mmCIF file of C-alpha atoms in Angstrom:
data_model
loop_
_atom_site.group_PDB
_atom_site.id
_atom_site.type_symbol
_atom_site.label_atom_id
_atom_site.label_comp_id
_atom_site.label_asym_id
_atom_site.label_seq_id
_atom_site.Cartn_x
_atom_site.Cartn_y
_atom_site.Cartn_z
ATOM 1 C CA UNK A 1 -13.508 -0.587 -36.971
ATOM 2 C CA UNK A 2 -12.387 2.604 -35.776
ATOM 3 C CA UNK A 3 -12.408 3.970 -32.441
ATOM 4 C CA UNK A 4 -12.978 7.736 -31.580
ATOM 5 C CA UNK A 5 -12.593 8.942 -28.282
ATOM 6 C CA UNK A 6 -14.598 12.728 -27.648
ATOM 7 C CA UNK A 7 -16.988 11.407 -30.104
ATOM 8 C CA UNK A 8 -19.794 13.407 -28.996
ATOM 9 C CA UNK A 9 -19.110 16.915 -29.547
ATOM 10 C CA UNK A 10 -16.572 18.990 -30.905
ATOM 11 C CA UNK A 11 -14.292 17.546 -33.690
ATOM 12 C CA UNK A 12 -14.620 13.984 -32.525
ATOM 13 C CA UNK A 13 -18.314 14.089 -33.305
ATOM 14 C CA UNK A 14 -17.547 15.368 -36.975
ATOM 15 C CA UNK A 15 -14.930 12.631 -37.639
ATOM 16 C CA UNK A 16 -17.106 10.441 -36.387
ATOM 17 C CA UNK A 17 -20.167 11.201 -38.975
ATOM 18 C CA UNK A 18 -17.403 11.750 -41.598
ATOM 19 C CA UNK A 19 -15.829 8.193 -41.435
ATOM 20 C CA UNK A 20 -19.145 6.891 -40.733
ATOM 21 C CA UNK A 21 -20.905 9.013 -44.073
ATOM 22 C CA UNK A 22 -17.612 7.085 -45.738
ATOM 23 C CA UNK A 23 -18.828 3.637 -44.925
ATOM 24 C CA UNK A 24 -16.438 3.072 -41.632
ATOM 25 C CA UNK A 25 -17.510 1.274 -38.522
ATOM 26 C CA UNK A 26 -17.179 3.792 -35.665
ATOM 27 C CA UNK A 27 -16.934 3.156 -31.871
ATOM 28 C CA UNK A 28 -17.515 6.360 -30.291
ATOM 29 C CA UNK A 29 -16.102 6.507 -26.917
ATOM 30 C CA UNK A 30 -17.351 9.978 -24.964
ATOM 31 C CA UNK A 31 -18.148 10.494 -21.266
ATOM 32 C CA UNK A 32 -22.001 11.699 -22.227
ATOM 33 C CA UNK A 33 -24.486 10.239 -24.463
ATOM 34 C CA UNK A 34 -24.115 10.184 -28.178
ATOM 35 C CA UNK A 35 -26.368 11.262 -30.684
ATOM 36 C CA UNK A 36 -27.363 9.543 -33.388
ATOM 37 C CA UNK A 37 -27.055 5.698 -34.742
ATOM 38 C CA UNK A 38 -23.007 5.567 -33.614
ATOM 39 C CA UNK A 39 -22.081 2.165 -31.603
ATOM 40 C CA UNK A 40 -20.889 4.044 -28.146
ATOM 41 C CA UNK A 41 -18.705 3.211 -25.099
ATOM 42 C CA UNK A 42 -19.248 5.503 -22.229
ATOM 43 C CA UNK A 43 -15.471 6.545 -21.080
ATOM 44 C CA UNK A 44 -14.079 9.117 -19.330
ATOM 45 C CA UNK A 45 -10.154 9.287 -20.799
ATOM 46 C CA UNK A 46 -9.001 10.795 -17.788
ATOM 47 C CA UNK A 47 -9.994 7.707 -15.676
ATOM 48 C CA UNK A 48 -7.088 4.889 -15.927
ATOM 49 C CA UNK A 49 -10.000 2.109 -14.626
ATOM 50 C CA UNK A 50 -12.617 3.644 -16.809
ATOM 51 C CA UNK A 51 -10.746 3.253 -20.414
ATOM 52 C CA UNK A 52 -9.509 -0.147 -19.576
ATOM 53 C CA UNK A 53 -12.775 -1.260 -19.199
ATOM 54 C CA UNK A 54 -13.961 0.361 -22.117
ATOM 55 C CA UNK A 55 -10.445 -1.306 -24.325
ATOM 56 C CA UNK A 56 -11.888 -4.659 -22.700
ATOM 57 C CA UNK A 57 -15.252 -3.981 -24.438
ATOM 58 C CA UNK A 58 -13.357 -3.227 -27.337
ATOM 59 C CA UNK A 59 -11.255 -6.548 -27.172
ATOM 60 C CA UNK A 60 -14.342 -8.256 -26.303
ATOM 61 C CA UNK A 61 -15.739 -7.481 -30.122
ATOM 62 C CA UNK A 62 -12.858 -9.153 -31.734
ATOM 63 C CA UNK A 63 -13.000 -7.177 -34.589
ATOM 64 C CA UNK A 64 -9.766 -5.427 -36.237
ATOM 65 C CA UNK A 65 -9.460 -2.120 -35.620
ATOM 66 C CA UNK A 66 -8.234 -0.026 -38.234
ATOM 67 C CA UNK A 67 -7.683 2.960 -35.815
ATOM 68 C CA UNK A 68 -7.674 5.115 -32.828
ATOM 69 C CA UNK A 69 -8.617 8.708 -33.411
ATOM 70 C CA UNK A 70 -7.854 10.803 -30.055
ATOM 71 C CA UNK A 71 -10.191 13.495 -30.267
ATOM 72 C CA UNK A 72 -11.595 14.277 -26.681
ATOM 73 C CA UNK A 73 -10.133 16.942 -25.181
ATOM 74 C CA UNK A 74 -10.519 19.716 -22.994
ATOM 75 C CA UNK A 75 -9.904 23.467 -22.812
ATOM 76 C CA UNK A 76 -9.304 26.526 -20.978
ATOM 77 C CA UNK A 77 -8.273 29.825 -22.379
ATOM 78 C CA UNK A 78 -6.328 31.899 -19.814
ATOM 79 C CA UNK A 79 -2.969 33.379 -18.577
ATOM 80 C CA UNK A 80 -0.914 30.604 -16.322
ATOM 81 C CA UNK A 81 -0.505 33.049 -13.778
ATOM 82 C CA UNK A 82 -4.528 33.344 -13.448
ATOM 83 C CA UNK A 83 -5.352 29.471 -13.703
ATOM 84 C CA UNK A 84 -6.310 27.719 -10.316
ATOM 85 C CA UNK A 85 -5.094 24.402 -9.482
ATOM 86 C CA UNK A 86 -8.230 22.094 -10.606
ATOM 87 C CA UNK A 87 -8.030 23.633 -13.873
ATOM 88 C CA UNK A 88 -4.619 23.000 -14.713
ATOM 89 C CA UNK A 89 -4.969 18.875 -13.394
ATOM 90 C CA UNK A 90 -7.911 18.682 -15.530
ATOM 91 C CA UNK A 91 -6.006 20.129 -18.780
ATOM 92 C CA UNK A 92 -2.744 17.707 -18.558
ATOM 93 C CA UNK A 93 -4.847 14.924 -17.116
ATOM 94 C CA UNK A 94 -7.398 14.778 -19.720
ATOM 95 C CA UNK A 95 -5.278 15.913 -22.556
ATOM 96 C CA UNK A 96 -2.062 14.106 -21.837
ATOM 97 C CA UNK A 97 -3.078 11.417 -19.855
ATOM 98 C CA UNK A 98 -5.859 10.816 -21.063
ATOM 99 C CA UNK A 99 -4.019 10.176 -24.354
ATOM 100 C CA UNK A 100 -1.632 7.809 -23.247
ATOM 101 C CA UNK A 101 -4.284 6.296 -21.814
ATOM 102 C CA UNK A 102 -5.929 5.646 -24.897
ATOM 103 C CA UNK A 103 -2.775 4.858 -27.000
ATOM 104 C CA UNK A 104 -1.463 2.164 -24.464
ATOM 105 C CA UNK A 105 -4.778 0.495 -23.572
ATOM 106 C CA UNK A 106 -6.360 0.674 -27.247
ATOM 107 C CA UNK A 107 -2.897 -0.041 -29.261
ATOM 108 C CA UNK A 108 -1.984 -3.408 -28.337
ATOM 109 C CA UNK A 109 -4.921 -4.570 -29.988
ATOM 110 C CA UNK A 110 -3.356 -2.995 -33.004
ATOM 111 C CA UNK A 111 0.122 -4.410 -32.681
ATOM 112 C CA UNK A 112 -1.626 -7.461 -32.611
ATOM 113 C CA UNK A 113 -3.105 -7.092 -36.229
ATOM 114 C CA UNK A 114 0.307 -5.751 -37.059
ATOM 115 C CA UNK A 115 -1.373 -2.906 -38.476
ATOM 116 C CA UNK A 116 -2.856 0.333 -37.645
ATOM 117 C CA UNK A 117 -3.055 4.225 -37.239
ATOM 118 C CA UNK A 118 -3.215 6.529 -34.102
ATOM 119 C CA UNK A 119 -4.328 10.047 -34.335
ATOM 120 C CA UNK A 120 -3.590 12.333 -31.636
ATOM 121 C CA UNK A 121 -4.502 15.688 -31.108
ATOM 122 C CA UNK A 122 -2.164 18.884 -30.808
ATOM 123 C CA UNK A 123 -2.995 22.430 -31.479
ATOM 124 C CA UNK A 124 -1.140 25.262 -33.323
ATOM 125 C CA UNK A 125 -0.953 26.794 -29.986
ATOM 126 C CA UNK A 126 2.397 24.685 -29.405
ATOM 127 C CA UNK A 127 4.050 26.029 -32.086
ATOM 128 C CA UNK A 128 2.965 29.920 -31.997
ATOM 129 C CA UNK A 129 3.556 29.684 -28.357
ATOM 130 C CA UNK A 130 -0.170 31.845 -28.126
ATOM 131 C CA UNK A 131 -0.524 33.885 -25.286
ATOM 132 C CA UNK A 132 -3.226 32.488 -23.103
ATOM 133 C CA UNK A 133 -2.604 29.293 -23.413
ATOM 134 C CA UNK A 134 -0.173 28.078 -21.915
ATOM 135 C CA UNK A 135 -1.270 25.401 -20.077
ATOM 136 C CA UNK A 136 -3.600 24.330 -22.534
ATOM 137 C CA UNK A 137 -0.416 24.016 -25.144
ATOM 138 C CA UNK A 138 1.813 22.674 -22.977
ATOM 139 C CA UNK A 139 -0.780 19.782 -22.153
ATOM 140 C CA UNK A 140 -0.524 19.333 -25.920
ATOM 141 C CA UNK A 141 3.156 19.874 -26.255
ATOM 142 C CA UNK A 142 3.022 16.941 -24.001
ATOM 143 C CA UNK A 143 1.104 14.758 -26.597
ATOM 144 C CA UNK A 144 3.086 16.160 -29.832
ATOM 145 C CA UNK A 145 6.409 14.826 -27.427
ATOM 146 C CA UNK A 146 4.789 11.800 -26.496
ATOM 147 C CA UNK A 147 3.446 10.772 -29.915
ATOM 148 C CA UNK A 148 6.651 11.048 -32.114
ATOM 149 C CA UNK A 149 8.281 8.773 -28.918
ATOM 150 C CA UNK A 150 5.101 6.291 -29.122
ATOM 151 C CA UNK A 151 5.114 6.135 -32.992
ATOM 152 C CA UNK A 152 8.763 5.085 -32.797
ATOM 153 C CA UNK A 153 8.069 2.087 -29.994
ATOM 154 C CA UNK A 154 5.124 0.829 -31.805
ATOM 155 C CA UNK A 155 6.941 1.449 -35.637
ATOM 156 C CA UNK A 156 8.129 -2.518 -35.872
ATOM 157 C CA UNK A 157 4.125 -3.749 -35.498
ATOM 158 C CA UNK A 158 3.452 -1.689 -38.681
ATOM 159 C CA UNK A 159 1.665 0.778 -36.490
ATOM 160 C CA UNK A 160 1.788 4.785 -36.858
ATOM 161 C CA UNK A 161 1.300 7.699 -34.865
ATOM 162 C CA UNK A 162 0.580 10.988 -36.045
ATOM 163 C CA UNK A 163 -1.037 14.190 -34.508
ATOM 164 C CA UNK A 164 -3.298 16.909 -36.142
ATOM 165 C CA UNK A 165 -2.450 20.301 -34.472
ATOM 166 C CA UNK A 166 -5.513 22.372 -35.808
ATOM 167 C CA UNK A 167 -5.586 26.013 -35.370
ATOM 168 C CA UNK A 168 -8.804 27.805 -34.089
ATOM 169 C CA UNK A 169 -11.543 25.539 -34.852
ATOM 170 C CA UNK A 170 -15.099 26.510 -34.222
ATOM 171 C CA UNK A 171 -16.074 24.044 -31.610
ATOM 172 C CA UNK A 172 -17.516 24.553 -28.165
ATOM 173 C CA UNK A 173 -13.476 24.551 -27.040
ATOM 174 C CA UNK A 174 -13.408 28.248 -28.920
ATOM 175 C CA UNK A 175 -16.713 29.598 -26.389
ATOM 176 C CA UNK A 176 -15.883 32.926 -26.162
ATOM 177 C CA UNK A 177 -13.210 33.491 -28.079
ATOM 178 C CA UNK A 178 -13.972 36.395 -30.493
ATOM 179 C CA UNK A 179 -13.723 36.728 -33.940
ATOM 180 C CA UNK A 180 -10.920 39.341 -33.911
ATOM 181 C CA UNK A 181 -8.979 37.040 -32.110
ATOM 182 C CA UNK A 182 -9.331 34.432 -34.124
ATOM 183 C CA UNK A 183 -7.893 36.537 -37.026
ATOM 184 C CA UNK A 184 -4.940 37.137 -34.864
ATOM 185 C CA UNK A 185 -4.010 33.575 -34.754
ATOM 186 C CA UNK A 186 -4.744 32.792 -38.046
ATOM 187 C CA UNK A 187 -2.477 35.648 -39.012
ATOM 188 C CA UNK A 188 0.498 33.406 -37.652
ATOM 189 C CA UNK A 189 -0.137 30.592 -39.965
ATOM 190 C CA UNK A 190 1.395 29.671 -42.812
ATOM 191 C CA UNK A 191 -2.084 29.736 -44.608
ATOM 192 C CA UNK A 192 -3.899 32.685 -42.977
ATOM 193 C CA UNK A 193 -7.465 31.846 -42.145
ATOM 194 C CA UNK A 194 -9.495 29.936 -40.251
ATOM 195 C CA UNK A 195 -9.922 26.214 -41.371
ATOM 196 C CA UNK A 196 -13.211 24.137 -40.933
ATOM 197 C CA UNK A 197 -13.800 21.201 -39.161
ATOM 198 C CA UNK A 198 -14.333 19.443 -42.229
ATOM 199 C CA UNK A 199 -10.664 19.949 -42.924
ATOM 200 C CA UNK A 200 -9.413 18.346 -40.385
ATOM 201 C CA UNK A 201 -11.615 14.997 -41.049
ATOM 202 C CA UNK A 202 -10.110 15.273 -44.631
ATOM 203 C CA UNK A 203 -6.500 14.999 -42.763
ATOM 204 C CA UNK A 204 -7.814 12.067 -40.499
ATOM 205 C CA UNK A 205 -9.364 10.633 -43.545
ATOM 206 C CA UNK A 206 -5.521 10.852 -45.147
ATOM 207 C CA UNK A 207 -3.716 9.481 -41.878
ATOM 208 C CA UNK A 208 -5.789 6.601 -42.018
ATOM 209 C CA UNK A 209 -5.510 5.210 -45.358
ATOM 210 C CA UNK A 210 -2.755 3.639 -46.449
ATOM 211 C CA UNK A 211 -1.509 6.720 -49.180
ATOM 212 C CA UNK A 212 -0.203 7.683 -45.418
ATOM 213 C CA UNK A 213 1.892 4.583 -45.050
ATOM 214 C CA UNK A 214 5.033 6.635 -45.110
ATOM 215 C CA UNK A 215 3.971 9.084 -42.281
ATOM 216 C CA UNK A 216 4.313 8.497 -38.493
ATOM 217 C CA UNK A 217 5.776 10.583 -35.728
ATOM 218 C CA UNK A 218 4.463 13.634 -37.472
ATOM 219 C CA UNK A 219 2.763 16.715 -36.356
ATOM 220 C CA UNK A 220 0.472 18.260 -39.394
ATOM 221 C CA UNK A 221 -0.340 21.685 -38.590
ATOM 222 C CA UNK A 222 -3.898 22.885 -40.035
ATOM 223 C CA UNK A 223 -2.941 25.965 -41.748
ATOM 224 C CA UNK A 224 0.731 25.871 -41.886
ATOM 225 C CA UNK A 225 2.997 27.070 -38.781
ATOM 226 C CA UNK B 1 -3.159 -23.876 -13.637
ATOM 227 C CA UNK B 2 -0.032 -24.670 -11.536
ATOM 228 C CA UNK B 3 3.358 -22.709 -11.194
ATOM 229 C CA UNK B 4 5.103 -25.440 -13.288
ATOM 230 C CA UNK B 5 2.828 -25.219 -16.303
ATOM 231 C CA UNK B 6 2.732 -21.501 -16.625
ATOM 232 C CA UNK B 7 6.978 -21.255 -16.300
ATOM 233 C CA UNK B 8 6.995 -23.838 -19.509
ATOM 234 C CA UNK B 9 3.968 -21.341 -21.251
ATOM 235 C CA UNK B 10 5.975 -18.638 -20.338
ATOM 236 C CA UNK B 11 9.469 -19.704 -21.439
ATOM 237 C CA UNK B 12 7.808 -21.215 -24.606
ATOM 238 C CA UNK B 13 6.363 -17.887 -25.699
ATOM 239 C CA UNK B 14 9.723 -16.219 -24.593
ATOM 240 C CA UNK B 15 11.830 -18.326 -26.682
ATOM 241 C CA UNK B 16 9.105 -17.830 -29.383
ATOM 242 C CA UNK B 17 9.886 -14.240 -29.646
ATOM 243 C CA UNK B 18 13.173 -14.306 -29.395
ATOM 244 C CA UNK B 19 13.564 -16.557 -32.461
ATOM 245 C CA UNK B 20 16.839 -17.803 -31.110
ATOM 246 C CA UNK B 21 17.922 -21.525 -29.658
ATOM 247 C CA UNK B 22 18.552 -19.753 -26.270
ATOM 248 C CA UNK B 23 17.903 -20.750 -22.803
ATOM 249 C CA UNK B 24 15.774 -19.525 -20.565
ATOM 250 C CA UNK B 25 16.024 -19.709 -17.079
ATOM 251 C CA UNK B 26 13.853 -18.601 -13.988
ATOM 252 C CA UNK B 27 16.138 -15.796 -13.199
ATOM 253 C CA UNK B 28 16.043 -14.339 -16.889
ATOM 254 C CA UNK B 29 15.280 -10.487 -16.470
ATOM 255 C CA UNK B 30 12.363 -9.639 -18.686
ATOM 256 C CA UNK B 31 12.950 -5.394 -18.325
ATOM 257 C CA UNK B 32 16.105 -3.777 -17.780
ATOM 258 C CA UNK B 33 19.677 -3.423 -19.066
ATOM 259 C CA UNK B 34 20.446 -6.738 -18.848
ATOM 260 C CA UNK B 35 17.722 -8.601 -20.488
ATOM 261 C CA UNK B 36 17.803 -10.320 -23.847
ATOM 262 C CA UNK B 37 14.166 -8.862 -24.524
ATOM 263 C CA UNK B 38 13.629 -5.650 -25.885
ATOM 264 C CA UNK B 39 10.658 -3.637 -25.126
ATOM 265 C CA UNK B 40 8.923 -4.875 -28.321
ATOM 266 C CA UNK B 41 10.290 -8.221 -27.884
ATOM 267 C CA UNK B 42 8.461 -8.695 -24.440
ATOM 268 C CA UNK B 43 5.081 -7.091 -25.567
ATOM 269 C CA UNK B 44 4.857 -9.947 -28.773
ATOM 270 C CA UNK B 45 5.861 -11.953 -25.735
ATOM 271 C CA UNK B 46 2.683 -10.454 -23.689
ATOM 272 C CA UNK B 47 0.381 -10.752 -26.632
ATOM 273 C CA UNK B 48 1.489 -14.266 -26.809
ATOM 274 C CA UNK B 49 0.954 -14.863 -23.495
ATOM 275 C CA UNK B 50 -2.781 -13.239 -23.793
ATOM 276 C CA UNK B 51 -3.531 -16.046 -26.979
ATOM 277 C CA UNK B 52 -2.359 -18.999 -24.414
ATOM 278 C CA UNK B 53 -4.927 -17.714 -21.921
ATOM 279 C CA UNK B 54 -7.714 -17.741 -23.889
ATOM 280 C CA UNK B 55 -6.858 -21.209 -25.001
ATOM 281 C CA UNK B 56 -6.462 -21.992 -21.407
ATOM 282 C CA UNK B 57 -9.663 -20.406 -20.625
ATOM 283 C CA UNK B 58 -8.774 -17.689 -18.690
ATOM 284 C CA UNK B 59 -7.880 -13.843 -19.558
ATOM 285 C CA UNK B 60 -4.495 -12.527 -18.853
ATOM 286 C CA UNK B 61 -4.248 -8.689 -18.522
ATOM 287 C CA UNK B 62 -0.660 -7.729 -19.081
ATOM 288 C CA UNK B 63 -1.749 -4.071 -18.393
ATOM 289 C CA UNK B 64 -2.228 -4.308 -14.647
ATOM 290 C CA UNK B 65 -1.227 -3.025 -11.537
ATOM 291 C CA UNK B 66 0.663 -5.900 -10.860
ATOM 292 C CA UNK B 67 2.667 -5.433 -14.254
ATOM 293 C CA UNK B 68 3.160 -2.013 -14.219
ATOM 294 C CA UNK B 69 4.489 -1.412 -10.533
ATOM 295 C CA UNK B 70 8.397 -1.178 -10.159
ATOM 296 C CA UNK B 71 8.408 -2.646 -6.475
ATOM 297 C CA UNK B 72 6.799 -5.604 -7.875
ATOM 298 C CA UNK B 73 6.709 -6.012 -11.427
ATOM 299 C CA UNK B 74 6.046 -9.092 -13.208
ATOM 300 C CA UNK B 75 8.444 -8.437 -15.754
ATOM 301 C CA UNK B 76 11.146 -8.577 -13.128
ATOM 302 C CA UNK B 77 12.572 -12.200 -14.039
ATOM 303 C CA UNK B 78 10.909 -15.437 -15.861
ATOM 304 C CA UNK B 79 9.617 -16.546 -12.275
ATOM 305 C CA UNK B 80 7.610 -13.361 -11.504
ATOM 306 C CA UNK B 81 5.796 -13.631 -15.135
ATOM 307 C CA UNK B 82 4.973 -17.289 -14.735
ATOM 308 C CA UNK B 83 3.763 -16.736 -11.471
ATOM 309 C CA UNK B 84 1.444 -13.739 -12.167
ATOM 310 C CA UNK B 85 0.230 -15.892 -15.147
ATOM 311 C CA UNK B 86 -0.808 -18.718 -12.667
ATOM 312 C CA UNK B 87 -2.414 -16.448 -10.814
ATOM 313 C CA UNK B 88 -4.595 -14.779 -12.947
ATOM 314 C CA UNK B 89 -5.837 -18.308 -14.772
ATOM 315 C CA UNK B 90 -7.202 -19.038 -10.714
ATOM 316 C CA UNK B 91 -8.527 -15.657 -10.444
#
């Protein structure tokens, strides 16, 4: 089983028809309704009492999970200087919090199999240090800094941590962001254009099976930075 | 369950995980510079302790507020673990 939080928009809900198209159990975990035939949790990752309830759910299955894919996420495009207060708690609670969260109430039962993968998501923003997003990056920063710790405390149970840091996705985080600036950030990368979702499942698809055994604590950057 | 039987779970799983013929008293520190635990040490210790409870009937939630607090920590000594174990199998 595999468990993807943000699983009903965005990226999570492509990984989440990806791995499902591939034959994987899913457990979507989102704070609205999902669409389609996905077993779903209703969780809000910024709420400490709300994912521990939904990681008792989880437990309650007793089935292994394979692993955790932390995909939900929030956004907000602006200059630090011109981002009020509520804003800013909502973009490090939901995106750093809410992460650890996720990878301390959903990992131990990982650890417990011995076995397992944890995807967290970054964004190329950290590393290009984009204008405009500063607090957005530095809620991710936060996760790239807390992942490579976390992979190294959970290492011994066989289980590894990894992030994806795409660059400008379309997704409903990218609302009104214009196509010329997308080709500015793209510019910056290694690989200079803009990548699909479907190539970031192909990189969760590769951090979850095992030909990724030797990878943990790692940031992969979609495009190169 | 009573205070006695959850300090011999608890020391059993401890000594468990440490794979050692050590003793382990009350007044063992679980966290801290001082203890023979590690951090992954204690949590095989904690997942241990969660496969005892269900045998036992009972849940034990190693993630709660009572664990995680500094002023009050179960993971201060051997005492405060077993004790927070009893607990929770009469909650």
């Amino acid at each position: 089983m595999i468990i993807v939080t943000g699983a009903s928009r965005g990226l999570g809900q492509a990984i989440t028809e990806r791995l499902i198209g591939k034959g994987e159990k899913v457990i979507g975990l989102a704070r609205n309704n999902i669409s389609g035939n996905i077993d779903a949790i209703r969780c809000d990752i910024s709420d400490y009492a709300s994912v521990k309830k939904a990681s008792k759910e989880i437990k309650q299955l007793k089935t292994p999970v394979k692993a955790l894919i932390n995909a939900a996420g929030v956004a907000s495009m602006n200059m630090a200087l011109t981002t009020d207060e509520a804003t800013i708690q909502k973009l490090i609670q939901t995106n750093l919090v809410g992460t650890i969260y996720c990878c301390q109430l959903f990992s131990p039962i990982m650890l417990r199999q011995k076995q397992g993968s944890i995807i967290n998501f970054s964004t190329i923003a950290v590393a290009l240090a984009l204008k405009g997003e500063s607090v957005y990056a530095a809620s991710k920063a936060g996760v790239e800094s807390f992942s490579r710790t976390f992979a190294r405390e959970v290492a011994s149970f066989n289980v590894r941590v990894n992030c994806i840091a795409p660059g400008p996705i379309r997704t409903d985080l990218l609302r009104g962001i214009t196509e010329t600036q997308i080709e500015k950030i793209t510019a910056q990368q290694v690989l200079p254009k803009q990548f699909q979702k479907s190539d970031v499942c192909d990189l969760v698809e590769l951090l979850i099976d095992e030909k990724a055994s030797s990878l943990s604590g790692q940031v992969l950057s979609v495009g190169g930075v | 369950m009573i205070i006695e039987q959850a300090k011999e779970i608890v020391i059993s799983a401890i000594k468990d995980a440490l794979e050692e013929n050590v003793e382990v008293k009350e007044d063992m520190q679980l966290i801290g510079g001082d203890s023979s635990l590690d951090s992954m040490k204690l949590v095989e210790v904690c997942l241990a302790l969660e496969d005892l409870a269900n045998e036992h009937g009972f849940e034990f939630d190693w993630t709660s507020e009572a664990a995680m607090s500094k002023s009050r920590s179960m993971f201060r000594n051997v005492a405060a673990l077993a004790e927070e174990f009893a607990n929770q199998s009469e909650a």
